[in-house]
Every structure is written in structure tokens, then in C-alpha cells.
Amino acid sequence: AQSVTQLGSHVSVSEGALVLLRCNYSSSVPPYLFWYVQYPNQGLQLLLKYTTGATLVKGINGFEAEFKKSETSFHLTKPSAHMSDAAEYFCAVSDQEDSGGGADGLTFGKGTHLIIQP
Amino acid sequence: DAGVTQSPTHLIKTRGQQVTLRCSPKSGHDTVSWYQQALGQGPQFIFQYYEEEERQRGNFPDRFSGHQFPNYSSELNVNALLLGDSALYLCASSLLGLDFEQFFGPGTRLTVL
């Protein structure tokens, strides 16, 4: 069974500082990997995804993530935090075995609440 | 394009009752997935519908059932509601096998008293 671990339920950074949100996964096969953001009282919005190819993935709003197979990690970074980045962030995996592409049911981590200090 | 829409936005039920939640997928999508998000937790996969059939299922009891209609819209039914069923229920749509993104709706907040 797949699982996703997000280290740190809350992360606080100063505006303009580096954002680093950690995600480790366990999967029997190389998975598809996703980061989603959720603002209060809203659904989830995709930030970025890794499926195949280049392991450094760039997403929206200046975020990027690197797939490291040897470390089973997919950490999310942003060079300079903005107040508007304050939200809940979820890492998710989808097993490639079911042939549904990224449309297969996702396994999510518990989320990391990002706080931006002025 | 209206994106994924869900109704109702909020719902209050009592224990033992039954509830039906509705979802309309993004235009062009053929697959609908349902997730349960308890307060302070990540979403948990309930099941997925494709071509009006349940294609995948997560670790949820049979009290949770669903349906997909010919126009790809979907319903989630929960019978014999428990207090623990209180959560945000999220619907996501996608194009099976051809896309790698699931588009999420705003969710339905279910409160069971």
C-alpha cells in the first residue's frame, strides 16, 4: 500500500525567505507525484506534478519540486515566500499500476500548514 | 468553463440518516473521484467512477455508494450516517489515461449531529 509522509504539520517562514515543505512516499512502483494547495474553505488546486522525465518540476506561483528516487522524496520549494502563499499544502501519490495515469485515486499526506510571517 | 461544481455547499444531518451529494465534472472529463477530508487531515480516496461503473475503491465501508450518469455527473450516497462521517467531501474530475491532473470542486461540508 502507498503512503505519504509530510514532515511538519506547520511550517513558519518570513516573507521573502525560502520555503521548503517536505514529502516522502512509499510505493512498490515508481509513482506519479503531486503537490496541491488548499486555501481556506476551498477545494484543492494543483501546484505541480511529476510523471516521467525531468526530475526537477516547475509549477505555478514560483514553486518547484524535485523527485529523488533514491530518497523516495518529493520536496516542495519556493525561493522567496509571499504573504499570499499562506495555505495548506498536500503531497499526493498515484500508483502507476492501474493504468489510469494521474486519474487514479490519490493517496494524500496529512498536509502542511504554511505560515508567512511579515 | 464552469469547472467542477458540487451541491449542496453545506449540509446538516442527524445520525442514522442518509445523504446524497452531487458533482458535475469539468467539461470534457469522463472520470469522477470522491474524497473525504476530515478536519485537519488530508483527503482520503473513497471511490472513482468511469463509464458509469465503479472503477476503483478506497478503504470505505459499503455505507458509501455512488453513481455516475450518462452525462458523467456523479452522486455520492452515504447511509446510516455516523458522527465520524462529518467532513468535507471533495469531488474531482479527470480524463482517464490521457491526463495527469484531477480538478477538484469546492466541496460539500457535511455535519452529522
mmCIF file of C-alpha atoms in Angstrom:
data_model
loop_
_atom_site.group_PDB
_atom_site.id
_atom_site.type_symbol
_atom_site.label_atom_id
_atom_site.label_comp_id
_atom_site.label_asym_id
_atom_site.label_seq_id
_atom_site.Cartn_x
_atom_site.Cartn_y
_atom_site.Cartn_z
ATOM 1 C CA ALA A 1 0.000 0.000 0.000
ATOM 2 C CA GLN A 2 1.144 3.504 -0.734
ATOM 3 C CA SER A 3 1.725 6.084 1.962
ATOM 4 C CA VAL A 4 2.784 9.710 2.080
ATOM 5 C CA THR A 5 4.552 11.424 4.954
ATOM 6 C CA GLN A 6 4.732 15.181 5.224
ATOM 7 C CA LEU A 7 7.231 16.278 7.844
ATOM 8 C CA GLY A 8 5.943 19.201 9.897
ATOM 9 C CA SER A 9 2.239 19.871 10.259
ATOM 10 C CA HIS A 10 3.058 23.584 10.500
ATOM 11 C CA VAL A 11 5.923 25.480 8.846
ATOM 12 C CA SER A 12 6.534 29.177 9.516
ATOM 13 C CA VAL A 13 8.804 31.338 7.348
ATOM 14 C CA SER A 14 9.383 35.054 6.983
ATOM 15 C CA GLU A 15 8.182 36.872 3.896
ATOM 16 C CA GLY A 16 10.982 36.702 1.303
ATOM 17 C CA ALA A 17 12.588 33.631 2.850
ATOM 18 C CA LEU A 18 12.982 30.183 1.297
ATOM 19 C CA VAL A 19 10.021 27.835 1.569
ATOM 20 C CA LEU A 20 10.770 24.124 1.977
ATOM 21 C CA LEU A 21 7.959 21.626 2.517
ATOM 22 C CA ARG A 22 8.985 18.011 2.874
ATOM 23 C CA CYS A 23 7.296 14.953 1.389
ATOM 24 C CA ASN A 24 8.378 11.319 1.485
ATOM 25 C CA TYR A 25 6.437 8.463 -0.038
ATOM 26 C CA SER A 26 6.412 4.718 -0.061
ATOM 27 C CA SER A 27 5.288 2.861 -3.136
ATOM 28 C CA SER A 28 6.008 -0.514 -4.698
ATOM 29 C CA VAL A 29 6.496 1.065 -8.109
ATOM 30 C CA PRO A 30 7.651 4.497 -9.265
ATOM 31 C CA PRO A 31 4.618 6.667 -8.648
ATOM 32 C CA TYR A 32 3.189 9.806 -10.092
ATOM 33 C CA LEU A 33 3.695 12.628 -7.568
ATOM 34 C CA PHE A 34 1.688 15.775 -6.981
ATOM 35 C CA TRP A 35 1.586 18.857 -4.796
ATOM 36 C CA TYR A 36 -1.770 20.525 -4.181
ATOM 37 C CA VAL A 37 -2.602 23.759 -2.339
ATOM 38 C CA GLN A 38 -5.807 24.416 -0.429
ATOM 39 C CA TYR A 39 -6.926 27.856 0.663
ATOM 40 C CA PRO A 40 -9.493 28.187 3.469
ATOM 41 C CA ASN A 41 -12.961 26.933 2.538
ATOM 42 C CA GLN A 42 -11.857 25.989 -0.967
ATOM 43 C CA GLY A 43 -11.060 22.850 -2.920
ATOM 44 C CA LEU A 44 -7.587 21.736 -3.949
ATOM 45 C CA GLN A 45 -5.554 23.342 -6.719
ATOM 46 C CA LEU A 46 -2.688 21.535 -8.445
ATOM 47 C CA LEU A 47 0.689 23.257 -7.973
ATOM 48 C CA LEU A 48 2.836 20.801 -9.908
ATOM 49 C CA LYS A 49 3.210 17.159 -10.853
ATOM 50 C CA TYR A 50 5.891 14.614 -11.672
ATOM 51 C CA THR A 51 5.039 11.836 -14.084
ATOM 52 C CA THR A 52 8.133 10.934 -16.100
ATOM 53 C CA GLY A 53 11.244 12.632 -17.453
ATOM 54 C CA ALA A 54 12.999 15.553 -15.810
ATOM 55 C CA THR A 55 13.101 15.126 -12.052
ATOM 56 C CA LEU A 56 13.011 18.865 -11.329
ATOM 57 C CA VAL A 57 9.481 20.044 -11.896
ATOM 58 C CA LYS A 58 8.327 23.653 -12.050
ATOM 59 C CA GLY A 59 4.817 24.629 -11.134
ATOM 60 C CA ILE A 60 2.632 27.646 -10.679
ATOM 61 C CA ASN A 61 3.305 30.637 -8.426
ATOM 62 C CA GLY A 62 7.070 30.070 -8.457
ATOM 63 C CA PHE A 63 7.017 26.661 -6.781
ATOM 64 C CA GLU A 64 9.162 23.729 -7.829
ATOM 65 C CA ALA A 65 9.860 20.214 -6.590
ATOM 66 C CA GLU A 66 12.499 17.574 -7.204
ATOM 67 C CA PHE A 67 11.815 13.869 -7.442
ATOM 68 C CA LYS A 68 14.608 11.888 -5.764
ATOM 69 C CA LYS A 69 14.004 8.192 -6.254
ATOM 70 C CA SER A 70 16.894 7.101 -4.020
ATOM 71 C CA GLU A 71 15.459 9.133 -1.143
ATOM 72 C CA THR A 72 11.782 8.484 -2.032
ATOM 73 C CA SER A 73 11.239 12.209 -1.649
ATOM 74 C CA PHE A 74 9.425 14.982 -3.489
ATOM 75 C CA HIS A 75 10.112 18.158 -1.506
ATOM 76 C CA LEU A 76 8.447 21.431 -2.499
ATOM 77 C CA THR A 77 10.431 24.676 -2.588
ATOM 78 C CA LYS A 78 9.975 28.337 -3.400
ATOM 79 C CA PRO A 79 12.923 30.761 -3.305
ATOM 80 C CA SER A 80 11.045 33.702 -1.822
ATOM 81 C CA ALA A 81 7.839 33.424 0.216
ATOM 82 C CA HIS A 82 4.948 35.803 -0.333
ATOM 83 C CA MET A 83 2.104 36.521 2.054
ATOM 84 C CA SER A 84 -0.310 35.035 -0.477
ATOM 85 C CA ASP A 85 1.442 31.641 -0.141
ATOM 86 C CA ALA A 86 -0.124 31.101 3.298
ATOM 87 C CA ALA A 87 -2.284 27.998 2.861
ATOM 88 C CA GLU A 88 -2.444 24.240 3.417
ATOM 89 C CA TYR A 89 -0.201 22.151 1.169
ATOM 90 C CA PHE A 90 -0.738 18.485 0.357
ATOM 91 C CA CYS A 91 1.608 15.990 -1.235
ATOM 92 C CA ALA A 92 -0.067 13.107 -3.074
ATOM 93 C CA VAL A 93 0.909 9.977 -4.956
ATOM 94 C CA SER A 94 -0.776 7.863 -7.592
ATOM 95 C CA ASP A 95 0.359 4.331 -8.298
ATOM 96 C CA GLN A 96 1.159 3.694 -11.969
ATOM 97 C CA GLU A 97 -0.068 0.110 -11.814
ATOM 98 C CA ASP A 98 -3.715 0.818 -12.508
ATOM 99 C CA SER A 99 -3.118 2.318 -15.953
ATOM 100 C CA GLY A 100 -5.284 5.293 -15.268
ATOM 101 C CA GLY A 101 -2.478 7.769 -15.445
ATOM 102 C CA GLY A 102 -2.863 10.538 -12.961
ATOM 103 C CA ALA A 103 -6.592 9.914 -12.919
ATOM 104 C CA ASP A 104 -6.209 7.048 -10.449
ATOM 105 C CA GLY A 105 -7.250 7.560 -6.856
ATOM 106 C CA LEU A 106 -4.695 9.644 -5.000
ATOM 107 C CA THR A 107 -3.126 8.947 -1.628
ATOM 108 C CA PHE A 108 -2.568 12.208 0.248
ATOM 109 C CA GLY A 109 -0.334 13.201 3.113
ATOM 110 C CA LYS A 110 -1.821 14.890 6.166
ATOM 111 C CA GLY A 111 -0.840 18.316 4.946
ATOM 112 C CA THR A 112 1.483 21.119 5.998
ATOM 113 C CA HIS A 113 0.102 24.477 7.065
ATOM 114 C CA LEU A 114 2.397 27.198 5.729
ATOM 115 C CA ILE A 115 2.500 30.386 7.779
ATOM 116 C CA ILE A 116 4.147 33.504 6.384
ATOM 117 C CA GLN A 117 5.471 35.993 8.930
ATOM 118 C CA PRO A 118 5.573 39.653 7.810
ATOM 119 C CA ASP B 1 -15.929 26.620 -18.415
ATOM 120 C CA ALA B 2 -17.579 26.262 -15.003
ATOM 121 C CA GLY B 3 -15.026 23.755 -13.704
ATOM 122 C CA VAL B 4 -16.094 21.112 -11.201
ATOM 123 C CA THR B 5 -19.264 22.007 -9.347
ATOM 124 C CA GLN B 6 -20.712 20.383 -6.237
ATOM 125 C CA SER B 7 -24.026 20.685 -4.437
ATOM 126 C CA PRO B 8 -25.038 21.451 -1.824
ATOM 127 C CA THR B 9 -22.256 23.528 -0.258
ATOM 128 C CA HIS B 10 -23.303 22.715 3.295
ATOM 129 C CA LEU B 11 -25.500 20.026 4.788
ATOM 130 C CA ILE B 12 -26.568 19.112 8.307
ATOM 131 C CA LYS B 13 -27.924 15.645 9.066
ATOM 132 C CA THR B 14 -28.548 13.537 12.156
ATOM 133 C CA ARG B 15 -27.125 10.133 12.963
ATOM 134 C CA GLY B 16 -28.764 7.282 11.090
ATOM 135 C CA GLN B 17 -29.989 9.433 8.222
ATOM 136 C CA GLN B 18 -28.995 9.077 4.582
ATOM 137 C CA VAL B 19 -27.408 11.786 2.416
ATOM 138 C CA THR B 20 -26.785 12.329 -1.301
ATOM 139 C CA LEU B 21 -24.100 14.666 -2.604
ATOM 140 C CA ARG B 22 -23.819 15.723 -6.233
ATOM 141 C CA CYS B 23 -20.962 16.561 -8.577
ATOM 142 C CA SER B 24 -20.731 17.854 -12.134
ATOM 143 C CA PRO B 25 -17.328 17.306 -13.752
ATOM 144 C CA LYS B 26 -15.302 19.774 -15.746
ATOM 145 C CA SER B 27 -16.358 19.914 -19.387
ATOM 146 C CA GLY B 28 -14.681 17.149 -21.409
ATOM 147 C CA HIS B 29 -13.870 14.953 -18.415
ATOM 148 C CA ASP B 30 -15.169 11.394 -18.135
ATOM 149 C CA THR B 31 -13.938 10.261 -14.718
ATOM 150 C CA VAL B 32 -15.155 11.348 -11.293
ATOM 151 C CA SER B 33 -13.451 10.609 -7.992
ATOM 152 C CA TRP B 34 -14.741 11.271 -4.488
ATOM 153 C CA TYR B 35 -12.643 12.081 -1.429
ATOM 154 C CA GLN B 36 -13.426 12.585 2.247
ATOM 155 C CA GLN B 37 -11.437 15.235 4.108
ATOM 156 C CA ALA B 38 -11.857 15.231 7.885
ATOM 157 C CA LEU B 39 -10.954 18.399 9.763
ATOM 158 C CA GLY B 40 -7.188 18.868 9.872
ATOM 159 C CA GLN B 41 -6.485 15.845 7.682
ATOM 160 C CA GLY B 42 -5.602 15.165 4.080
ATOM 161 C CA PRO B 43 -8.269 13.927 1.676
ATOM 162 C CA GLN B 44 -8.942 10.180 1.633
ATOM 163 C CA PHE B 45 -9.960 8.435 -1.572
ATOM 164 C CA ILE B 46 -13.458 6.936 -1.425
ATOM 165 C CA PHE B 47 -14.033 5.686 -4.977
ATOM 166 C CA GLN B 48 -13.863 6.553 -8.649
ATOM 167 C CA TYR B 49 -16.417 6.218 -11.437
ATOM 168 C CA TYR B 50 -15.781 5.781 -15.143
ATOM 169 C CA GLU B 51 -18.305 4.806 -17.819
ATOM 170 C CA GLU B 52 -20.999 4.597 -15.120
ATOM 171 C CA GLU B 53 -19.101 1.879 -13.266
ATOM 172 C CA GLU B 54 -17.077 1.967 -10.059
ATOM 173 C CA ARG B 55 -13.505 1.638 -11.289
ATOM 174 C CA GLN B 56 -11.505 1.938 -8.077
ATOM 175 C CA ARG B 57 -12.397 1.980 -4.390
ATOM 176 C CA GLY B 58 -10.593 3.086 -1.285
ATOM 177 C CA ASN B 59 -10.943 1.666 2.205
ATOM 178 C CA PHE B 60 -14.503 2.787 2.933
ATOM 179 C CA PRO B 61 -17.467 0.676 4.093
ATOM 180 C CA ASP B 62 -20.402 -0.277 1.910
ATOM 181 C CA ARG B 63 -22.446 2.522 3.507
ATOM 182 C CA PHE B 64 -20.681 4.696 0.949
ATOM 183 C CA SER B 65 -22.015 4.156 -2.543
ATOM 184 C CA GLY B 66 -22.112 6.121 -5.722
ATOM 185 C CA HIS B 67 -23.440 6.505 -9.183
ATOM 186 C CA GLN B 68 -22.352 8.060 -12.436
ATOM 187 C CA PHE B 69 -24.843 9.233 -15.026
ATOM 188 C CA PRO B 70 -24.525 9.204 -18.847
ATOM 189 C CA ASN B 71 -23.618 12.909 -18.780
ATOM 190 C CA TYR B 72 -20.668 11.982 -16.469
ATOM 191 C CA SER B 73 -22.117 13.716 -13.412
ATOM 192 C CA SER B 74 -21.981 11.725 -10.213
ATOM 193 C CA GLU B 75 -23.631 11.207 -6.845
ATOM 194 C CA LEU B 76 -22.184 10.057 -3.545
ATOM 195 C CA ASN B 77 -24.621 8.375 -1.158
ATOM 196 C CA VAL B 78 -23.930 7.690 2.482
ATOM 197 C CA ASN B 79 -26.352 5.551 4.502
ATOM 198 C CA ALA B 80 -26.742 5.202 8.259
ATOM 199 C CA LEU B 81 -24.729 8.333 8.972
ATOM 200 C CA LEU B 82 -22.291 8.318 11.883
ATOM 201 C CA LEU B 83 -20.835 11.274 13.727
ATOM 202 C CA GLY B 84 -17.471 10.346 12.179
ATOM 203 C CA ASP B 85 -18.851 10.960 8.696
ATOM 204 C CA SER B 86 -18.718 14.701 9.369
ATOM 205 C CA ALA B 87 -16.200 16.025 6.852
ATOM 206 C CA LEU B 88 -15.627 17.972 3.666
ATOM 207 C CA TYR B 89 -16.480 15.784 0.687
ATOM 208 C CA LEU B 90 -14.491 16.634 -2.413
ATOM 209 C CA CYS B 91 -15.246 15.631 -5.961
ATOM 210 C CA ALA B 92 -12.517 15.574 -8.595
ATOM 211 C CA SER B 93 -12.789 15.032 -12.326
ATOM 212 C CA SER B 94 -10.243 13.952 -14.906
ATOM 213 C CA LEU B 95 -9.787 12.305 -18.295
ATOM 214 C CA LEU B 96 -8.855 8.683 -17.767
ATOM 215 C CA GLY B 97 -5.443 7.665 -19.058
ATOM 216 C CA LEU B 98 -4.855 10.840 -21.036
ATOM 217 C CA ASP B 99 -4.322 13.432 -18.381
ATOM 218 C CA PHE B 100 -2.378 13.625 -15.198
ATOM 219 C CA GLU B 101 -4.412 16.173 -13.329
ATOM 220 C CA GLN B 102 -7.511 15.815 -11.223
ATOM 221 C CA PHE B 103 -9.539 19.028 -10.971
ATOM 222 C CA PHE B 104 -11.224 19.451 -7.609
ATOM 223 C CA GLY B 105 -14.512 21.082 -6.789
ATOM 224 C CA PRO B 106 -15.051 23.330 -3.741
ATOM 225 C CA GLY B 107 -16.534 20.503 -1.708
ATOM 226 C CA THR B 108 -19.649 19.833 0.346
ATOM 227 C CA ARG B 109 -19.355 20.335 4.091
ATOM 228 C CA LEU B 110 -21.375 17.594 5.844
ATOM 229 C CA THR B 111 -22.113 17.895 9.540
ATOM 230 C CA VAL B 112 -23.667 14.925 11.333
ATOM 231 C CA LEU B 113 -25.289 15.688 14.697
#
